[in-house]
PDB file of N, CA and C in Angstrom:
ATOM      1  N   MET A 269      57.336 110.017  -7.045  1.00 59.00           N
ATOM      2  CA  MET A 269      56.993 111.236  -6.342  1.00 59.00           C
ATOM      3  C   MET A 269      58.035 111.543  -5.276  1.00 59.00           C
ATOM      4  N   GLY A 270      58.046 110.848  -4.172  1.00 73.00           N
ATOM      5  CA  GLY A 270      58.970 111.118  -3.078  1.00 73.00           C
ATOM      6  C   GLY A 270      59.469 109.823  -2.472  1.00 73.00           C
ATOM      7  N   ASP A 271      59.919 109.912  -1.255  1.00 81.00           N
ATOM      8  CA  ASP A 271      60.444 108.756  -0.535  1.00 81.00           C
ATOM      9  C   ASP A 271      59.626 108.512   0.722  1.00 81.00           C
ATOM     10  N   VAL A 272      59.686 107.274   1.214  1.00 86.00           N
ATOM     11  CA  VAL A 272      59.094 106.958   2.506  1.00 86.00           C
ATOM     12  C   VAL A 272      60.133 107.337   3.556  1.00 86.00           C
ATOM     13  N   ILE A 273      59.764 108.213   4.461  1.00 88.00           N
ATOM     14  CA  ILE A 273      60.670 108.729   5.492  1.00 88.00           C
ATOM     15  C   ILE A 273      60.298 108.081   6.819  1.00 88.00           C
ATOM     16  N   ASN A 274      61.300 107.700   7.586  1.00 91.00           N
ATOM     17  CA  ASN A 274      61.073 107.122   8.917  1.00 91.00           C
ATOM     18  C   ASN A 274      61.356 108.161   9.996  1.00 91.00           C
ATOM     19  N   ALA A 275      60.743 107.986  11.160  1.00 92.00           N
ATOM     20  CA  ALA A 275      61.031 108.863  12.298  1.00 92.00           C
ATOM     21  C   ALA A 275      62.515 108.755  12.623  1.00 92.00           C
ATOM     22  N   GLY A 276      63.135 109.887  12.916  1.00 93.00           N
ATOM     23  CA  GLY A 276      64.563 109.919  13.223  1.00 93.00           C
ATOM     24  C   GLY A 276      65.442 110.260  12.036  1.00 93.00           C
ATOM     25  N   THR A 277      64.872 110.292  10.844  1.00 94.00           N
ATOM     26  CA  THR A 277      65.635 110.614   9.642  1.00 94.00           C
ATOM     27  C   THR A 277      65.959 112.104   9.621  1.00 94.00           C
ATOM     28  N   LYS A 278      67.228 112.432   9.339  1.00 96.00           N
ATOM     29  CA  LYS A 278      67.641 113.831   9.198  1.00 96.00           C
ATOM     30  C   LYS A 278      67.704 114.177   7.720  1.00 96.00           C
ATOM     31  N   LEU A 279      67.172 115.338   7.383  1.00 95.00           N
ATOM     32  CA  LEU A 279      67.179 115.822   6.010  1.00 95.00           C
ATOM     33  C   LEU A 279      67.797 117.208   5.964  1.00 95.00           C
ATOM     34  N   SER A 280      68.604 117.457   4.930  1.00 94.00           N
ATOM     35  CA  SER A 280      69.257 118.748   4.761  1.00 94.00           C
ATOM     36  C   SER A 280      68.787 119.414   3.488  1.00 94.00           C
ATOM     37  N   SER A 281      68.731 120.736   3.526  1.00 93.00           N
ATOM     38  CA  SER A 281      68.342 121.524   2.371  1.00 93.00           C
ATOM     39  C   SER A 281      69.495 121.605   1.375  1.00 93.00           C
ATOM     40  N   ALA A 282      69.142 121.696   0.099  1.00 91.00           N
ATOM     41  CA  ALA A 282      70.145 121.872  -0.953  1.00 91.00           C
ATOM     42  C   ALA A 282      70.321 123.339  -1.319  1.00 91.00           C
ATOM     43  N   VAL A 283      69.548 124.241  -0.686  1.00 91.00           N
ATOM     44  CA  VAL A 283      69.617 125.657  -1.052  1.00 91.00           C
ATOM     45  C   VAL A 283      69.959 126.585   0.119  1.00 91.00           C
ATOM     46  N   CYS A 284      69.977 126.067   1.332  1.00 92.00           N
ATOM     47  CA  CYS A 284      70.305 126.889   2.499  1.00 92.00           C
ATOM     48  C   CYS A 284      70.825 125.974   3.605  1.00 92.00           C
ATOM     49  N   GLN A 285      70.972 126.502   4.798  1.00 92.00           N
ATOM     50  CA  GLN A 285      71.534 125.750   5.925  1.00 92.00           C
ATOM     51  C   GLN A 285      70.516 124.886   6.662  1.00 92.00           C
ATOM     52  N   THR A 286      69.250 124.937   6.295  1.00 94.00           N
ATOM     53  CA  THR A 286      68.192 124.236   7.022  1.00 94.00           C
ATOM     54  C   THR A 286      68.456 122.733   7.103  1.00 94.00           C
ATOM     55  N   GLN A 287      68.258 122.196   8.308  1.00 96.00           N
ATOM     56  CA  GLN A 287      68.309 120.756   8.527  1.00 96.00           C
ATOM     57  C   GLN A 287      67.162 120.412   9.474  1.00 96.00           C
ATOM     58  N   ILE A 288      66.420 119.358   9.150  1.00 96.00           N
ATOM     59  CA  ILE A 288      65.300 118.934   9.985  1.00 96.00           C
ATOM     60  C   ILE A 288      65.428 117.458  10.307  1.00 96.00           C
ATOM     61  N   MET A 289      64.747 117.046  11.380  1.00 97.00           N
ATOM     62  CA  MET A 289      64.672 115.635  11.741  1.00 97.00           C
ATOM     63  C   MET A 289      63.197 115.266  11.840  1.00 97.00           C
ATOM     64  N   ALA A 290      62.827 114.168  11.213  1.00 96.00           N
ATOM     65  CA  ALA A 290      61.446 113.697  11.251  1.00 96.00           C
ATOM     66  C   ALA A 290      61.147 113.118  12.630  1.00 96.00           C
ATOM     67  N   LEU A 291      60.086 113.614  13.260  1.00 96.00           N
ATOM     68  CA  LEU A 291      59.651 113.090  14.556  1.00 96.00           C
ATOM     69  C   LEU A 291      58.440 112.191  14.408  1.00 96.00           C
ATOM     70  N   ARG A 292      57.499 112.597  13.555  1.00 95.00           N
ATOM     71  CA  ARG A 292      56.282 111.813  13.309  1.00 95.00           C
ATOM     72  C   ARG A 292      55.912 111.998  11.844  1.00 95.00           C
ATOM     73  N   VAL A 293      55.875 110.885  11.123  1.00 94.00           N
ATOM     74  CA  VAL A 293      55.536 110.934   9.699  1.00 94.00           C
ATOM     75  C   VAL A 293      54.675 109.723   9.339  1.00 94.00           C
ATOM     76  N   PRO A 294      53.761 109.892   8.379  1.00 92.00           N
ATOM     77  CA  PRO A 294      52.976 108.747   7.925  1.00 92.00           C
ATOM     78  C   PRO A 294      53.852 107.820   7.083  1.00 92.00           C
ATOM     79  N   SER A 295      53.478 106.560   7.011  1.00 90.00           N
ATOM     80  CA  SER A 295      54.265 105.592   6.231  1.00 90.00           C
ATOM     81  C   SER A 295      53.781 105.592   4.776  1.00 90.00           C
ATOM     82  N   GLU A 296      54.019 106.706   4.105  1.00 91.00           N
ATOM     83  CA  GLU A 296      53.680 106.858   2.696  1.00 91.00           C
ATOM     84  C   GLU A 296      54.749 107.717   2.045  1.00 91.00           C
ATOM     85  N   GLU A 297      54.764 107.750   0.722  1.00 93.00           N
ATOM     86  CA  GLU A 297      55.745 108.548   0.014  1.00 93.00           C
ATOM     87  C   GLU A 297      55.473 110.038   0.223  1.00 93.00           C
ATOM     88  N   LEU A 298      56.520 110.771   0.586  1.00 93.00           N
ATOM     89  CA  LEU A 298      56.410 112.204   0.824  1.00 93.00           C
ATOM     90  C   LEU A 298      57.479 112.925   0.018  1.00 93.00           C
ATOM     91  N   GLU A 299      57.119 114.058  -0.541  1.00 94.00           N
ATOM     92  CA  GLU A 299      58.105 114.911  -1.203  1.00 94.00           C
ATOM     93  C   GLU A 299      58.354 116.096  -0.273  1.00 94.00           C
ATOM     94  N   ILE A 300      59.512 116.079   0.383  1.00 94.00           N
ATOM     95  CA  ILE A 300      59.863 117.111   1.342  1.00 94.00           C
ATOM     96  C   ILE A 300      60.853 118.062   0.675  1.00 94.00           C
ATOM     97  N   THR A 301      60.487 119.341   0.626  1.00 94.00           N
ATOM     98  CA  THR A 301      61.329 120.336  -0.029  1.00 94.00           C
ATOM     99  C   THR A 301      61.637 121.482   0.933  1.00 94.00           C
ATOM    100  N   CYS A 302      62.681 122.206   0.610  1.00 94.00           N
ATOM    101  CA  CYS A 302      63.031 123.423   1.343  1.00 94.00           C
ATOM    102  C   CYS A 302      63.432 124.457   0.307  1.00 94.00           C
ATOM    103  N   GLY A 303      62.751 125.570   0.296  1.00 91.00           N
ATOM    104  CA  GLY A 303      63.023 126.602  -0.686  1.00 91.00           C
ATOM    105  C   GLY A 303      62.692 126.177  -2.104  1.00 91.00           C
ATOM    106  N   GLY A 304      61.815 125.172  -2.242  1.00 91.00           N
ATOM    107  CA  GLY A 304      61.387 124.693  -3.544  1.00 91.00           C
ATOM    108  C   GLY A 304      62.234 123.584  -4.133  1.00 91.00           C
ATOM    109  N   VAL A 305      63.266 123.133  -3.408  1.00 91.00           N
ATOM    110  CA  VAL A 305      64.176 122.084  -3.887  1.00 91.00           C
ATOM    111  C   VAL A 305      64.103 120.899  -2.926  1.00 91.00           C
ATOM    112  N   PRO A 306      64.043 119.651  -3.447  1.00 91.00           N
ATOM    113  CA  PRO A 306      63.958 118.478  -2.561  1.00 91.00           C
ATOM    114  C   PRO A 306      65.093 118.417  -1.539  1.00 91.00           C
ATOM    115  N   MET A 307      64.740 117.996  -0.324  1.00 92.00           N
ATOM    116  CA  MET A 307      65.731 117.812   0.737  1.00 92.00           C
ATOM    117  C   MET A 307      66.296 116.404   0.652  1.00 92.00           C
ATOM    118  N   GLY A 308      67.538 116.237   1.127  1.00 88.00           N
ATOM    119  CA  GLY A 308      68.180 114.932   1.084  1.00 88.00           C
ATOM    120  C   GLY A 308      69.027 114.692   2.319  1.00 88.00           C
ATOM    121  N   ALA A 309      69.741 113.569   2.306  1.00 83.00           N
ATOM    122  CA  ALA A 309      70.547 113.167   3.454  1.00 83.00           C
ATOM    123  C   ALA A 309      71.893 113.883   3.507  1.00 83.00           C
ATOM    124  N   ASN A 310      72.346 114.457   2.393  1.00 78.00           N
ATOM    125  CA  ASN A 310      73.659 115.114   2.398  1.00 78.00           C
ATOM    126  C   ASN A 310      73.530 116.615   2.593  1.00 78.00           C
ATOM    127  N   ASP A 311      74.649 117.255   2.917  1.00 70.00           N
ATOM    128  CA  ASP A 311      74.682 118.688   3.223  1.00 70.00           C
ATOM    129  C   ASP A 311      75.088 119.559   2.043  1.00 70.00           C
ATOM    130  N   ASP A 312      75.169 119.003   0.846  1.00 70.00           N
ATOM    131  CA  ASP A 312      75.649 119.760  -0.306  1.00 70.00           C
ATOM    132  C   ASP A 312      74.633 120.800  -0.745  1.00 70.00           C
ATOM    133  N   GLU A 313      75.060 122.068  -0.785  1.00 67.00           N
ATOM    134  CA  GLU A 313      74.197 123.129  -1.305  1.00 67.00           C
ATOM    135  C   GLU A 313      74.426 123.210  -2.803  1.00 67.00           C
ATOM    136  N   LYS A 314      73.390 122.927  -3.572  1.00 72.00           N
ATOM    137  CA  LYS A 314      73.552 122.902  -5.024  1.00 72.00           C
ATOM    138  C   LYS A 314      72.311 123.393  -5.744  1.00 72.00           C
ATOM    139  N   GLY A 315      71.788 124.485  -5.324  1.00 77.00           N
ATOM    140  CA  GLY A 315      70.610 125.024  -5.981  1.00 77.00           C
ATOM    141  C   GLY A 315      70.355 126.433  -5.502  1.00 77.00           C
ATOM    142  N   GLU A 316      69.343 127.029  -6.086  1.00 83.00           N
ATOM    143  CA  GLU A 316      68.963 128.376  -5.685  1.00 83.00           C
ATOM    144  C   GLU A 316      67.585 128.333  -5.046  1.00 83.00           C
ATOM    145  N   ILE A 317      67.439 129.121  -4.008  1.00 82.00           N
ATOM    146  CA  ILE A 317      66.180 129.170  -3.272  1.00 82.00           C
ATOM    147  C   ILE A 317      65.131 129.915  -4.090  1.00 82.00           C
ATOM    148  N   ASP A 318      63.911 129.400  -4.085  1.00 83.00           N
ATOM    149  CA  ASP A 318      62.784 130.076  -4.721  1.00 83.00           C
ATOM    150  C   ASP A 318      62.409 131.259  -3.834  1.00 83.00           C
ATOM    151  N   SER A 319      62.420 132.470  -4.390  1.00 82.00           N
ATOM    152  CA  SER A 319      62.159 133.662  -3.578  1.00 82.00           C
ATOM    153  C   SER A 319      60.779 133.644  -2.925  1.00 82.00           C
ATOM    154  N   ASN A 320      59.828 132.895  -3.492  1.00 86.00           N
ATOM    155  CA  ASN A 320      58.496 132.777  -2.889  1.00 86.00           C
ATOM    156  C   ASN A 320      58.484 131.818  -1.704  1.00 86.00           C
ATOM    157  N   LEU A 321      59.553 131.032  -1.550  1.00 88.00           N
ATOM    158  CA  LEU A 321      59.626 130.034  -0.482  1.00 88.00           C
ATOM    159  C   LEU A 321      60.824 130.315   0.420  1.00 88.00           C
ATOM    160  N   SER A 322      61.011 131.573   0.763  1.00 85.00           N
ATOM    161  CA  SER A 322      62.162 131.950   1.574  1.00 85.00           C
ATOM    162  C   SER A 322      61.731 132.522   2.935  1.00 85.00           C
ATOM    163  N   GLY A 323      60.740 131.871   3.545  1.00 88.00           N
ATOM    164  CA  GLY A 323      60.237 132.316   4.848  1.00 88.00           C
ATOM    165  C   GLY A 323      61.156 131.978   6.001  1.00 88.00           C
ATOM    166  N   GLY A 324      62.039 131.010   5.800  1.00 91.00           N
ATOM    167  CA  GLY A 324      63.012 130.653   6.822  1.00 91.00           C
ATOM    168  C   GLY A 324      62.517 129.621   7.821  1.00 91.00           C
ATOM    169  N   THR A 325      63.469 129.003   8.490  1.00 94.00           N
ATOM    170  CA  THR A 325      63.197 128.041   9.557  1.00 94.00           C
ATOM    171  C   THR A 325      63.998 128.453  10.786  1.00 94.00           C
ATOM    172  N   LEU A 326      63.492 128.114  11.954  1.00 95.00           N
ATOM    173  CA  LEU A 326      64.127 128.496  13.216  1.00 95.00           C
ATOM    174  C   LEU A 326      64.589 127.247  13.965  1.00 95.00           C
ATOM    175  N   VAL A 327      65.841 127.244  14.375  1.00 96.00           N
ATOM    176  CA  VAL A 327      66.402 126.101  15.087  1.00 96.00           C
ATOM    177  C   VAL A 327      65.637 125.869  16.392  1.00 96.00           C
ATOM    178  N   GLY A 328      65.383 124.606  16.703  1.00 95.00           N
ATOM    179  CA  GLY A 328      64.693 124.224  17.936  1.00 95.00           C
ATOM    180  C   GLY A 328      63.180 124.227  17.850  1.00 95.00           C
ATOM    181  N   LYS A 329      62.630 124.739  16.764  1.00 96.00           N
ATOM    182  CA  LYS A 329      61.172 124.781  16.613  1.00 96.00           C
ATOM    183  C   LYS A 329      60.678 123.501  15.952  1.00 96.00           C
ATOM    184  N   ARG A 330      59.460 123.120  16.299  1.00 96.00           N
ATOM    185  CA  ARG A 330      58.805 121.962  15.684  1.00 96.00           C
ATOM    186  C   ARG A 330      57.862 122.470  14.607  1.00 96.00           C
ATOM    187  N   TYR A 331      57.912 121.838  13.461  1.00 97.00           N
ATOM    188  CA  TYR A 331      57.079 122.217  12.318  1.00 97.00           C
ATOM    189  C   TYR A 331      56.085 121.109  12.035  1.00 97.00           C
ATOM    190  N   VAL A 332      54.829 121.480  11.813  1.00 96.00           N
ATOM    191  CA  VAL A 332      53.748 120.516  11.602  1.00 96.00           C
ATOM    192  C   VAL A 332      52.907 120.930  10.400  1.00 96.00           C
ATOM    193  N   ASP A 333      52.140 119.942   9.876  1.00 94.00           N
ATOM    194  CA  ASP A 333      51.163 120.244   8.825  1.00 94.00           C
ATOM    195  C   ASP A 333      49.867 120.696   9.500  1.00 94.00           C
ATOM    196  N   ASP A 334      48.864 121.033   8.701  1.00 92.00           N
ATOM    197  CA  ASP A 334      47.601 121.552   9.252  1.00 92.00           C
ATOM    198  C   ASP A 334      46.929 120.593  10.225  1.00 92.00           C
ATOM    199  N   GLY A 335      46.922 119.300   9.909  1.00 90.00           N
ATOM    200  CA  GLY A 335      46.261 118.321  10.768  1.00 90.00           C
ATOM    201  C   GLY A 335      47.158 117.760  11.853  1.00 90.00           C
ATOM    202  N   GLU A 336      48.395 118.246  11.936  1.00 90.00           N
ATOM    203  CA  GLU A 336      49.406 117.749  12.868  1.00 90.00           C
ATOM    204  C   GLU A 336      49.608 116.237  12.759  1.00 90.00           C
ATOM    205  N   THR A 337      49.541 115.724  11.519  1.00 93.00           N
ATOM    206  CA  THR A 337      49.824 114.310  11.282  1.00 93.00           C
ATOM    207  C   THR A 337      51.313 114.078  11.064  1.00 93.00           C
ATOM    208  N   MET A 338      52.049 115.166  10.782  1.00 95.00           N
ATOM    209  CA  MET A 338      53.494 115.108  10.585  1.00 95.00           C
ATOM    210  C   MET A 338      54.140 116.142  11.490  1.00 95.00           C
ATOM    211  N   GLU A 339      55.319 115.791  12.003  1.00 96.00           N
ATOM    212  CA  GLU A 339      56.038 116.725  12.861  1.00 96.00           C
ATOM    213  C   GLU A 339      57.534 116.586  12.606  1.00 96.00           C
ATOM    214  N   PHE A 340      58.201 117.736  12.446  1.00 97.00           N
ATOM    215  CA  PHE A 340      59.626 117.775  12.182  1.00 97.00           C
ATOM    216  C   PHE A 340      60.270 118.759  13.151  1.00 97.00           C
ATOM    217  N   LEU A 341      61.479 118.439  13.615  1.00 97.00           N
ATOM    218  CA  LEU A 341      62.246 119.324  14.479  1.00 97.00           C
ATOM    219  C   LEU A 341      63.338 119.973  13.649  1.00 97.00           C
ATOM    220  N   CYS A 342      63.428 121.286  13.700  1.00 97.00           N
ATOM    221  CA  CYS A 342      64.470 122.008  12.980  1.00 97.00           C
ATOM    222  C   CYS A 342      65.753 121.947  13.814  1.00 97.00           C
ATOM    223  N   THR A 343      66.781 121.253  13.314  1.00 96.00           N
ATOM    224  CA  THR A 343      68.038 121.109  14.038  1.00 96.00           C
ATOM    225  C   THR A 343      69.078 122.135  13.601  1.00 96.00           C
ATOM    226  N   ARG A 344      68.833 122.781  12.458  1.00 95.00           N
ATOM    227  CA  ARG A 344      69.690 123.871  11.990  1.00 95.00           C
ATOM    228  C   ARG A 344      68.836 124.805  11.150  1.00 95.00           C
ATOM    229  N   GLY A 345      68.758 126.044  11.539  1.00 94.00           N
ATOM    230  CA  GLY A 345      67.909 127.015  10.849  1.00 94.00           C
ATOM    231  C   GLY A 345      68.498 127.475   9.526  1.00 94.00           C
ATOM    232  N   GLY A 346      67.628 128.017   8.679  1.00 93.00           N
ATOM    233  CA  GLY A 346      68.063 128.506   7.383  1.00 93.00           C
ATOM    234  C   GLY A 346      67.041 129.442   6.778  1.00 93.00           C
ATOM    235  N   ASP A 347      67.217 129.749   5.500  1.00 92.00           N
ATOM    236  CA  ASP A 347      66.382 130.735   4.819  1.00 92.00           C
ATOM    237  C   ASP A 347      65.167 130.157   4.100  1.00 92.00           C
ATOM    238  N   GLY A 348      65.137 128.860   3.843  1.00 92.00           N
ATOM    239  CA  GLY A 348      64.062 128.256   3.054  1.00 92.00           C
ATOM    240  C   GLY A 348      62.836 127.879   3.865  1.00 92.00           C
ATOM    241  N   THR A 349      61.704 127.791   3.174  1.00 95.00           N
ATOM    242  CA  THR A 349      60.456 127.320   3.758  1.00 95.00           C
ATOM    243  C   THR A 349      60.339 125.825   3.507  1.00 95.00           C
ATOM    244  N   VAL A 350      60.060 125.044   4.551  1.00 96.00           N
ATOM    245  CA  VAL A 350      59.914 123.586   4.411  1.00 96.00           C
ATOM    246  C   VAL A 350      58.487 123.273   3.992  1.00 96.00           C
ATOM    247  N   GLN A 351      58.360 122.417   2.967  1.00 95.00           N
ATOM    248  CA  GLN A 351      57.057 121.978   2.471  1.00 95.00           C
ATOM    249  C   GLN A 351      57.040 120.459   2.362  1.00 95.00           C
ATOM    250  N   VAL A 352      55.851 119.894   2.548  1.00 95.00           N
ATOM    251  CA  VAL A 352      55.627 118.466   2.317  1.00 95.00           C
ATOM    252  C   VAL A 352      54.524 118.354   1.283  1.00 95.00           C
ATOM    253  N   ASN A 353      54.838 117.712   0.172  1.00 93.00           N
ATOM    254  CA  ASN A 353      53.895 117.554  -0.946  1.00 93.00           C
ATOM    255  C   ASN A 353      53.297 118.891  -1.375  1.00 93.00           C
ATOM    256  N   GLY A 354      54.114 119.945  -1.376  1.00 92.00           N
ATOM    257  CA  GLY A 354      53.692 121.259  -1.846  1.00 92.00           C
ATOM    258  C   GLY A 354      52.957 122.116  -0.838  1.00 92.00           C
ATOM    259  N   VAL A 355      52.811 121.642   0.397  1.00 94.00           N
ATOM    260  CA  VAL A 355      52.113 122.401   1.440  1.00 94.00           C
ATOM    261  C   VAL A 355      53.132 122.832   2.494  1.00 94.00           C
ATOM    262  N   SER A 356      53.190 124.135   2.760  1.00 94.00           N
ATOM    263  CA  SER A 356      54.143 124.670   3.738  1.00 94.00           C
ATOM    264  C   SER A 356      53.802 124.207   5.150  1.00 94.00           C
ATOM    265  N   LEU A 357      54.845 123.900   5.919  1.00 95.00           N
ATOM    266  CA  LEU A 357      54.675 123.534   7.320  1.00 95.00           C
ATOM    267  C   LEU A 357      54.704 124.793   8.175  1.00 95.00           C
ATOM    268  N   ALA A 358      54.056 124.742   9.319  1.00 95.00           N
ATOM    269  CA  ALA A 358      53.989 125.876  10.235  1.00 95.00           C
ATOM    270  C   ALA A 358      54.607 125.479  11.571  1.00 95.00           C
ATOM    271  N   ILE A 359      55.033 126.482  12.323  1.00 95.00           N
ATOM    272  CA  ILE A 359      55.582 126.229  13.658  1.00 95.00           C
ATOM    273  C   ILE A 359      54.468 125.706  14.554  1.00 95.00           C
ATOM    274  N   LYS A 360      54.765 124.636  15.279  1.00 94.00           N
ATOM    275  CA  LYS A 360      53.784 124.056  16.193  1.00 94.00           C
ATOM    276  C   LYS A 360      53.543 125.014  17.347  1.00 94.00           C
ATOM    277  N   GLN A 361      52.282 125.274  17.608  1.00 90.00           N
ATOM    278  CA  GLN A 361      51.899 126.192  18.680  1.00 90.00           C
ATOM    279  C   GLN A 361      51.783 125.444  19.999  1.00 90.00           C
ATOM    280  N   ALA A 362      52.111 126.134  21.076  1.00 85.00           N
ATOM    281  CA  ALA A 362      51.991 125.548  22.411  1.00 85.00           C
ATOM    282  C   ALA A 362      50.518 125.329  22.736  1.00 85.00           C
ATOM    283  N   LYS A 363      50.251 124.241  23.434  1.00 84.00           N
ATOM    284  CA  LYS A 363      48.862 123.951  23.836  1.00 84.00           C
ATOM    285  C   LYS A 363      48.497 124.795  25.048  1.00 84.00           C
ATOM    286  N   GLN A 364      47.239 125.219  25.081  1.00 84.00           N
ATOM    287  CA  GLN A 364      46.746 125.996  26.213  1.00 84.00           C
ATOM    288  C   GLN A 364      46.617 125.095  27.432  1.00 84.00           C
ATOM    289  N   LEU A 365      47.133 125.548  28.537  1.00 86.00           N
ATOM    290  CA  LEU A 365      46.975 124.812  29.786  1.00 86.00           C
ATOM    291  C   LEU A 365      45.682 125.260  30.455  1.00 86.00           C
ATOM    292  N   PRO A 366      45.042 124.371  31.202  1.00 86.00           N
ATOM    293  CA  PRO A 366      43.825 124.783  31.892  1.00 86.00           C
ATOM    294  C   PRO A 366      44.172 125.808  32.973  1.00 86.00           C
ATOM    295  N   SER A 367      43.232 126.685  33.230  1.00 82.00           N
ATOM    296  CA  SER A 367      43.480 127.702  34.262  1.00 82.00           C
ATOM    297  C   SER A 367      43.531 127.029  35.627  1.00 82.00           C
ATOM    298  N   SER A 368      44.254 127.647  36.523  1.00 78.00           N
ATOM    299  CA  SER A 368      44.412 127.053  37.862  1.00 78.00           C
ATOM    300  C   SER A 368      43.424 127.646  38.867  1.00 78.00           C
ATOM    301  N   ASP A 369      42.407 128.312  38.368  1.00 65.00           N
ATOM    302  CA  ASP A 369      41.416 128.925  39.259  1.00 65.00           C
ATOM    303  C   ASP A 369      40.571 127.890  39.937  1.00 65.00           C
TER     304      ASP A 369
END
């Protein structure tokens, strides 16, 4: 299926400029894709982006799954949508601070 990824691992897209770094990941096999193509350690672009998965990534943003069990930092933005095991990641939202009243 996929590979076991460790925190600190950098992955590059094969279809666009996107590069991410794993900040928090479970210790299980994960299939991490960008634009529908598996991400890897090298920067070689050798595929075409799936038009349904071209939502893009933004540099400096943190991407998480629904349960926030995984977190990735986008170190270089691109045109592809990052997915883990077929589920798209979303930008991590800022937490609400308590009011100072």
